[in-house]
mmCIF file of C-alpha atoms in Angstrom:
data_model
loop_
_atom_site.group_PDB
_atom_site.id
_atom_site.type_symbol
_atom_site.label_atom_id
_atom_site.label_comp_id
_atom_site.label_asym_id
_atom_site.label_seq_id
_atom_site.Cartn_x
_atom_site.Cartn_y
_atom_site.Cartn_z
ATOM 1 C CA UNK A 769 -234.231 -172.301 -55.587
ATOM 2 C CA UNK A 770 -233.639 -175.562 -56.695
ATOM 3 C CA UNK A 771 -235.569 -177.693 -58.821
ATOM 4 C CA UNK A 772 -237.081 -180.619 -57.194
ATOM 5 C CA UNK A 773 -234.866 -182.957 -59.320
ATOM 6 C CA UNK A 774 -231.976 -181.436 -58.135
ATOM 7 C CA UNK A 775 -232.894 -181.588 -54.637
ATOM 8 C CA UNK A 776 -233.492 -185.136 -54.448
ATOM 9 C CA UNK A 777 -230.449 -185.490 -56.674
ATOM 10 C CA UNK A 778 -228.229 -183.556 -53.462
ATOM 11 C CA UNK A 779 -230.172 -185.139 -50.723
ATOM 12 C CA UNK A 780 -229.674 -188.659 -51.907
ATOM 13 C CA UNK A 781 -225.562 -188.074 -52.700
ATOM 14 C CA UNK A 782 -225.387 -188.596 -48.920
ATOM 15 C CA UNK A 783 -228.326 -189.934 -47.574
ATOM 16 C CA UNK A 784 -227.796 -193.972 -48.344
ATOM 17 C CA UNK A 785 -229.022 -197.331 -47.112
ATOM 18 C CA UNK A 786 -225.840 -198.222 -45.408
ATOM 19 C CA UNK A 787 -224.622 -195.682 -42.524
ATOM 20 C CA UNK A 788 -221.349 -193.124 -43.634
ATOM 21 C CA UNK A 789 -219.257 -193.417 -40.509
ATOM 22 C CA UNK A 790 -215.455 -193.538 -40.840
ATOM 23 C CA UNK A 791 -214.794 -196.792 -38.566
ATOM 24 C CA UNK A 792 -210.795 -196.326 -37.921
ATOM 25 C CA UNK A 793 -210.959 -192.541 -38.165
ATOM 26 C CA UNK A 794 -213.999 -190.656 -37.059
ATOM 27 C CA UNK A 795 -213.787 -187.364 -35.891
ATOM 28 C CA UNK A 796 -216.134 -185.381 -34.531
ATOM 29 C CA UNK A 797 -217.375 -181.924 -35.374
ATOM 30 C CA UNK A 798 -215.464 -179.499 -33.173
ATOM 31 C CA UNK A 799 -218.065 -177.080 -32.589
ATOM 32 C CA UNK A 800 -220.369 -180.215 -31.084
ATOM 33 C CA UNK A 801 -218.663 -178.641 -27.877
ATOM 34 C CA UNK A 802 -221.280 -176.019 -27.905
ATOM 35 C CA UNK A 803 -224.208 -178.209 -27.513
ATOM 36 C CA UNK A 804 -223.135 -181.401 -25.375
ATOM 37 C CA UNK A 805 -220.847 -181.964 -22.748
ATOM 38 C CA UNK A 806 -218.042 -184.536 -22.566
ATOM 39 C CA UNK A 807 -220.272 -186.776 -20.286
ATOM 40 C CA UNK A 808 -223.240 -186.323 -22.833
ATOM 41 C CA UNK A 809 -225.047 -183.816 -20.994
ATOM 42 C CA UNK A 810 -226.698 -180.884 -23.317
ATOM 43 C CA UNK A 811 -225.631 -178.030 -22.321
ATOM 44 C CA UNK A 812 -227.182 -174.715 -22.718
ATOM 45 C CA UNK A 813 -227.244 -173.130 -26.281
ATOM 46 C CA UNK A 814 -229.523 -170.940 -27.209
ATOM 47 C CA UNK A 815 -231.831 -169.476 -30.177
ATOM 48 C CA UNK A 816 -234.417 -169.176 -31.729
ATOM 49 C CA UNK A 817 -235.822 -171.782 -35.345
ATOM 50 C CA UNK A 818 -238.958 -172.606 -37.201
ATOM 51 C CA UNK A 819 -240.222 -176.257 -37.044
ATOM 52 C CA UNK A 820 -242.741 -178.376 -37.900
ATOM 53 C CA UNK A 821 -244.375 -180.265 -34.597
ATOM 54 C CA UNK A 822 -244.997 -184.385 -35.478
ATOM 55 C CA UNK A 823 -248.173 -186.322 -34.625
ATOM 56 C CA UNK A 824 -247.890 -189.058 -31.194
ATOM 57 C CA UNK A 825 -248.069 -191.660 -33.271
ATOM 58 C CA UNK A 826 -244.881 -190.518 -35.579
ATOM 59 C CA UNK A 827 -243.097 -189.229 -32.363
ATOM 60 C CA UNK A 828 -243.398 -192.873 -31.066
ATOM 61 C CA UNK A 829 -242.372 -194.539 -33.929
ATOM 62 C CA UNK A 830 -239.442 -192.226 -34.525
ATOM 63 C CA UNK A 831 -238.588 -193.184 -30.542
ATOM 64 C CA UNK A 832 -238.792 -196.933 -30.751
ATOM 65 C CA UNK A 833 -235.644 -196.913 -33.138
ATOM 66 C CA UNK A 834 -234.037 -194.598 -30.082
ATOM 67 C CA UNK A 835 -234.912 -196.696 -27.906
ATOM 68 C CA UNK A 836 -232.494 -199.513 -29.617
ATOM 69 C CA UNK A 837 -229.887 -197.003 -30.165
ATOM 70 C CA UNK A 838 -229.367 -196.550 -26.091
ATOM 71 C CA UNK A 839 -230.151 -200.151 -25.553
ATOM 72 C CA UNK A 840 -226.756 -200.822 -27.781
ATOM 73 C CA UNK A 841 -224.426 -200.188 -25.489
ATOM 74 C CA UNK A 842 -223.342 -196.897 -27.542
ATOM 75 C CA UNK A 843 -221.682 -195.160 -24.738
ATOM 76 C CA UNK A 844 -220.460 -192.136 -26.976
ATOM 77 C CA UNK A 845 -224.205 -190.986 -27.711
ATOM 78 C CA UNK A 846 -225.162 -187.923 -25.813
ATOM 79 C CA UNK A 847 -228.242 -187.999 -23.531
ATOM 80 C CA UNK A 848 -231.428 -189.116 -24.929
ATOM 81 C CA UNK A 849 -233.901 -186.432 -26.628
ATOM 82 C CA UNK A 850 -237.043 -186.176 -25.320
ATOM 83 C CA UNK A 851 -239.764 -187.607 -27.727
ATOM 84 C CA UNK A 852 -242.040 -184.578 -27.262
ATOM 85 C CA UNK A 853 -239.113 -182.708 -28.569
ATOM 86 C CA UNK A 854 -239.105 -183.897 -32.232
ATOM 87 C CA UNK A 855 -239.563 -182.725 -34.974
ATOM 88 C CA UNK A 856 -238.647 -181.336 -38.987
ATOM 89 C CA UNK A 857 -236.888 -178.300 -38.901
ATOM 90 C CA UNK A 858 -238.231 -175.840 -41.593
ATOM 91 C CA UNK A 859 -235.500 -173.127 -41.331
ATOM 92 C CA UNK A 860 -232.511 -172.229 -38.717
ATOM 93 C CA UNK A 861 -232.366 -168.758 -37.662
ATOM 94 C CA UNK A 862 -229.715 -167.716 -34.609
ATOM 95 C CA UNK A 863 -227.949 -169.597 -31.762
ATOM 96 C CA UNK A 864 -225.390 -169.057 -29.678
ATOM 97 C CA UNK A 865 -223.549 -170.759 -26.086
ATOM 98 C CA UNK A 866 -224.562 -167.088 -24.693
ATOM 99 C CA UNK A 867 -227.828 -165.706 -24.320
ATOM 100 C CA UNK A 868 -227.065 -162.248 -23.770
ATOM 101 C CA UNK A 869 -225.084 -162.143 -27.274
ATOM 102 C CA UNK A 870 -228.007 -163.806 -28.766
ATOM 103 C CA UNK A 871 -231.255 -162.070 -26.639
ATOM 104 C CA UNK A 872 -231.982 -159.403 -29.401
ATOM 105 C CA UNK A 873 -231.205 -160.809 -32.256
ATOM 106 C CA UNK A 874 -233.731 -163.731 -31.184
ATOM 107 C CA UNK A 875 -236.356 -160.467 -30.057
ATOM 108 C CA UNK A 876 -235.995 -158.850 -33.846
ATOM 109 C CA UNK A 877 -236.176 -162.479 -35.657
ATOM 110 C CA UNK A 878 -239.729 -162.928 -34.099
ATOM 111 C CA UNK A 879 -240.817 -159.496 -34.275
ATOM 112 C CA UNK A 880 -239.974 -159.986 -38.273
ATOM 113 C CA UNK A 881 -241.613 -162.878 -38.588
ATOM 114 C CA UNK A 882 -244.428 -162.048 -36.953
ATOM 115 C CA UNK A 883 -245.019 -159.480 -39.343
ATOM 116 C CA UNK A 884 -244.317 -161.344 -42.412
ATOM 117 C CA UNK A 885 -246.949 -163.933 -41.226
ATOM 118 C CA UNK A 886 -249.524 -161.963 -39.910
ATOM 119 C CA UNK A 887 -253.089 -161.448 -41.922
ATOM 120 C CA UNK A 888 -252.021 -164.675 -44.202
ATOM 121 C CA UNK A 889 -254.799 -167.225 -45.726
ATOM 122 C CA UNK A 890 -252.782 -169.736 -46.952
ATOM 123 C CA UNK A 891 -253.007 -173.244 -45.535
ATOM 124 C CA UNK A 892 -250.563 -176.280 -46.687
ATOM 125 C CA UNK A 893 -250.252 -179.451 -46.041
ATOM 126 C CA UNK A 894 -246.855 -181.429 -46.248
ATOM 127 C CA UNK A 895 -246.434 -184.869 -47.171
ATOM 128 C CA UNK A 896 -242.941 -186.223 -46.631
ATOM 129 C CA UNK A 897 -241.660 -189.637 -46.791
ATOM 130 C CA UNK A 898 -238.417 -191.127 -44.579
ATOM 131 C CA UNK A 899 -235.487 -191.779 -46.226
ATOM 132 C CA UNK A 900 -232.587 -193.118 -43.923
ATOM 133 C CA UNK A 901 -231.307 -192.324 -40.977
ATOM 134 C CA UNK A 902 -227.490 -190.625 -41.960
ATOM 135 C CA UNK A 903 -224.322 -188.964 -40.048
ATOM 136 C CA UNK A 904 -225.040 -184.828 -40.048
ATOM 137 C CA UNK A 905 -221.678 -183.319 -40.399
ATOM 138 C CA UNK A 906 -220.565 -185.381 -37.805
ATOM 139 C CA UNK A 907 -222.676 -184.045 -34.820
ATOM 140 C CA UNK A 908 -225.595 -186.053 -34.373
ATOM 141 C CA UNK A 909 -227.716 -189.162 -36.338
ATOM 142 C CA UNK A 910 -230.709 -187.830 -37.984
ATOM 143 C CA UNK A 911 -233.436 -189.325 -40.344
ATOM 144 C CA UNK A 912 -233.775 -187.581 -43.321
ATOM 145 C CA UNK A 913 -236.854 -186.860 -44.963
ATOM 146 C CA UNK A 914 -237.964 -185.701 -48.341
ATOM 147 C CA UNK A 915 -241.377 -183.856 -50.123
ATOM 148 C CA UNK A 916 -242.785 -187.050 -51.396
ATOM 149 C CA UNK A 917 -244.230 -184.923 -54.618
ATOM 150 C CA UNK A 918 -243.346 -182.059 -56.613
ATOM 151 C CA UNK A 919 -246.120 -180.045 -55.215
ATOM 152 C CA UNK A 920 -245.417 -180.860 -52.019
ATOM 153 C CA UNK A 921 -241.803 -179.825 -52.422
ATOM 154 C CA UNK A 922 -243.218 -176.561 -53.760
ATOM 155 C CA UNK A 923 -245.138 -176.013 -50.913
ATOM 156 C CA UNK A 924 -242.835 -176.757 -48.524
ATOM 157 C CA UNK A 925 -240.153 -174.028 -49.643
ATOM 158 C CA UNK A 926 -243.193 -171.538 -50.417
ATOM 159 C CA UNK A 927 -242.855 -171.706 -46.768
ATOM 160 C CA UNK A 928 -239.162 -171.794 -46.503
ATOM 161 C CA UNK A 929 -238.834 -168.460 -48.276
ATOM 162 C CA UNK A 930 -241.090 -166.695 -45.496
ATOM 163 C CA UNK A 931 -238.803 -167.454 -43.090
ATOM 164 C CA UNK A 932 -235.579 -166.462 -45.855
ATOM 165 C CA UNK A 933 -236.693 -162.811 -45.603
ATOM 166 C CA UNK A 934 -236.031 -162.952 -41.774
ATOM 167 C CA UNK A 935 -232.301 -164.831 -42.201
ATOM 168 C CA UNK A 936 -230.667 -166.038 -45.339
ATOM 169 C CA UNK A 937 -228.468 -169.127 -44.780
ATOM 170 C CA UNK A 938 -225.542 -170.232 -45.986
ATOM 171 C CA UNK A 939 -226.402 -173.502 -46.643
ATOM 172 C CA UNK A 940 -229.534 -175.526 -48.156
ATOM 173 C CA UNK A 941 -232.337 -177.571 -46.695
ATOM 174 C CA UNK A 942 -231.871 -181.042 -45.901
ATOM 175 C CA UNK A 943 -235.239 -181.614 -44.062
ATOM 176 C CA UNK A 944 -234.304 -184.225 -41.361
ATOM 177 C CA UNK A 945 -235.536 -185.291 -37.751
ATOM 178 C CA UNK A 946 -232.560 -185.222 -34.953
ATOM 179 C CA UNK A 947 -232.122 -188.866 -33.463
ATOM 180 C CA UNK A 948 -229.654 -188.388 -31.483
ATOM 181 C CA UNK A 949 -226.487 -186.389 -30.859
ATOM 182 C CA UNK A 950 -222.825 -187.441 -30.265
ATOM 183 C CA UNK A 951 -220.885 -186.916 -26.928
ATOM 184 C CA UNK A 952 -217.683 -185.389 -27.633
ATOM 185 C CA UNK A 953 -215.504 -187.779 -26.675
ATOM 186 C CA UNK A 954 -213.192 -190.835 -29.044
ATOM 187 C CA UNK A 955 -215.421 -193.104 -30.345
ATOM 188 C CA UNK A 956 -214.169 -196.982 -30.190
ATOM 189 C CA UNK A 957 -214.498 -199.072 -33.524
ATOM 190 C CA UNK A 958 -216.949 -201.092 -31.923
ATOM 191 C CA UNK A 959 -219.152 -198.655 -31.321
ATOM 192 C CA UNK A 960 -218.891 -197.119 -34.820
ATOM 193 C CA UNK A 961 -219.891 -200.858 -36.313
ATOM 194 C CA UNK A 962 -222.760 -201.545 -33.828
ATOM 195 C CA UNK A 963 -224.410 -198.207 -34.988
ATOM 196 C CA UNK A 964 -223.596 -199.126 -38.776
ATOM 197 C CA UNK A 965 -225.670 -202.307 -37.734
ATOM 198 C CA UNK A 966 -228.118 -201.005 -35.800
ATOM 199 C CA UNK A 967 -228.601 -197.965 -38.514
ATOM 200 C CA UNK A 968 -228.796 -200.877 -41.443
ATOM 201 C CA UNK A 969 -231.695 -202.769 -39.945
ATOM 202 C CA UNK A 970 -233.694 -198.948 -38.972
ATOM 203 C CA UNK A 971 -232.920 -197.920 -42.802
ATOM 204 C CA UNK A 972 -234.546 -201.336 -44.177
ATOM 205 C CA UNK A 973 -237.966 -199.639 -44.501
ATOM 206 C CA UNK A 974 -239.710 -196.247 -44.766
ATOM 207 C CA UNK A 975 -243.062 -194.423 -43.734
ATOM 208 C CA UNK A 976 -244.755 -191.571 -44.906
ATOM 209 C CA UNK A 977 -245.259 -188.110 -42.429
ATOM 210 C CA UNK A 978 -247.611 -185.172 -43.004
ATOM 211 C CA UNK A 979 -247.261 -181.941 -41.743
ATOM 212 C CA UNK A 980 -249.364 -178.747 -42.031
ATOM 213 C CA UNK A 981 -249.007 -174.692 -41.096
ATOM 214 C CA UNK A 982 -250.952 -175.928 -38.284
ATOM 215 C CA UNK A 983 -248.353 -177.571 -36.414
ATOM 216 C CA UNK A 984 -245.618 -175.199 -37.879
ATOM 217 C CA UNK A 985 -244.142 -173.183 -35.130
ATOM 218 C CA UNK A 986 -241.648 -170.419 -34.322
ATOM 219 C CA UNK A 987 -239.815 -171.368 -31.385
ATOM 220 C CA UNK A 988 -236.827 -170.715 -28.782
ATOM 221 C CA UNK A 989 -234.624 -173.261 -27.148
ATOM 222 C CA UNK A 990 -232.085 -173.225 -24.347
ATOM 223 C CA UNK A 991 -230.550 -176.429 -25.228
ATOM 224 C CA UNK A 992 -231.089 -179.247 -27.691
ATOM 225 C CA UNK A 993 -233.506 -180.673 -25.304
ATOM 226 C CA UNK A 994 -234.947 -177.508 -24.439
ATOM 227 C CA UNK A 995 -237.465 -176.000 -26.882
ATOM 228 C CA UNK A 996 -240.512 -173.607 -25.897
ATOM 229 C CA UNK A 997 -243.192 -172.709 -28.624
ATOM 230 C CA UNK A 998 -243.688 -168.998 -29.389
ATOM 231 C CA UNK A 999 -246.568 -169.084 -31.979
ATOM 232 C CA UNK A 1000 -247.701 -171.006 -34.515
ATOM 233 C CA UNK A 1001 -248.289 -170.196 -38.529
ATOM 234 C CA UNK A 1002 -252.073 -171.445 -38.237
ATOM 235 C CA UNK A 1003 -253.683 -169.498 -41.655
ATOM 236 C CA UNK A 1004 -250.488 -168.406 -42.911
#
């Protein structure tokens, strides 16, 4: 695991005050395919995650700065997500454009989990504090997040490693909140530079967010608008 140093020292390598968008040459993430349709539609995709649910007042926040992203005229973002839909995702498990490939896999992941979770005592709470919103491999704008202390980064991959036993991943965390996702279509230099702007004047300030087991859920989803709450870790 890493050391809390050296996870703030990753996270902020990328995550800056000023939007990392390639104006003249900005390609998008071939597999974005999978999720959203060229005329921004989500399509379906399917799977199964842990997340942590946000409070109203968060949600709304977090959707007021949406709100000014579609009232930019940024034609090449996909459809809106839903603000009851957001949220911090503690740890990916599996996905996949077909459900039948995907339908037992998803069945064992919660059966596992369920067992790993069950007959736990342990409560935590999670504060994290915004950092900017950023470009995610070139899929989607997200605002990242990080542990705002040592303890609570501790606490917050005590829980990641529950979930680990289920599915190891090939990459790290980088706690984050999905904004909004691309449609996979060019992108016009104008566009590019009004988000940079827009982005800029979002990433001017910061808030703080706490999170608990008690609004940490394992749930399925049928696209990235799509997400259905199996059960929760309350007293893990």
């Amino acid at each position: 695991m890493e050391s809390f140093e050296q996870f703030k020292n990753r996270i902020f390598s990328f995550e800056k005050k000023d939007l990392s968008l390639e104006i003249e040459d900005f390609s998008l993430m071939p597999k974005l395919s999978e999720k959203v349709s060229e005329d921004g539609s989500f399509k379906s995709f399917y799977g199964d995650t842990t997340v942590f649910d946000l409070d109203i007042k968060t949600k709304k926040k977090i959707n007021s700065f949406v709100e000014k992203l579609y009232d930019g005229n940024l034609p090449f973002l996909a459809e809106r997500i839903k603000e009851s839909t957001f949220h911090i995702t503690l740890h990916d498990l599996s996905n996949s454009v077909s459900l039948s490939t995907i339908a037992e896999e998803c069945f064992l992941n919660e059966i596992t989990l369920r067992k790993l979770t069950d007959g736990k005592s342990i409560n935590k709470k999670i504060k994290f504090k915004t950092t900017f919103a950023f470009n995610m491999v070139n899929t989607s704008l997200v605002l990242g997040v990080v542990p705002k202390t040592e303890k609570d980064y501790i606490s917050l991959m005590e829980l990641y490693s529950v979930v680990d036993k289920v599915k190891i991943l090939p990459y790290c965390l980088t706690p984050h909140i999905t904004l909004a996702y691309y449609r996979p279509v060019k992108t016009e230099k104008s566009e590019i530079e009004k988000l940079k702007q827009l982005v800029s004047e979002f990433n001017q300030d910061n808030f703080d967010i706490t999170v608990s087991t008690k609004n940490l859920y394992y749930q399925k989803f049928e696209s990235m608008n799509d997400y259905m709450s199996v059960f929760s870790f309350t007293g893990l």
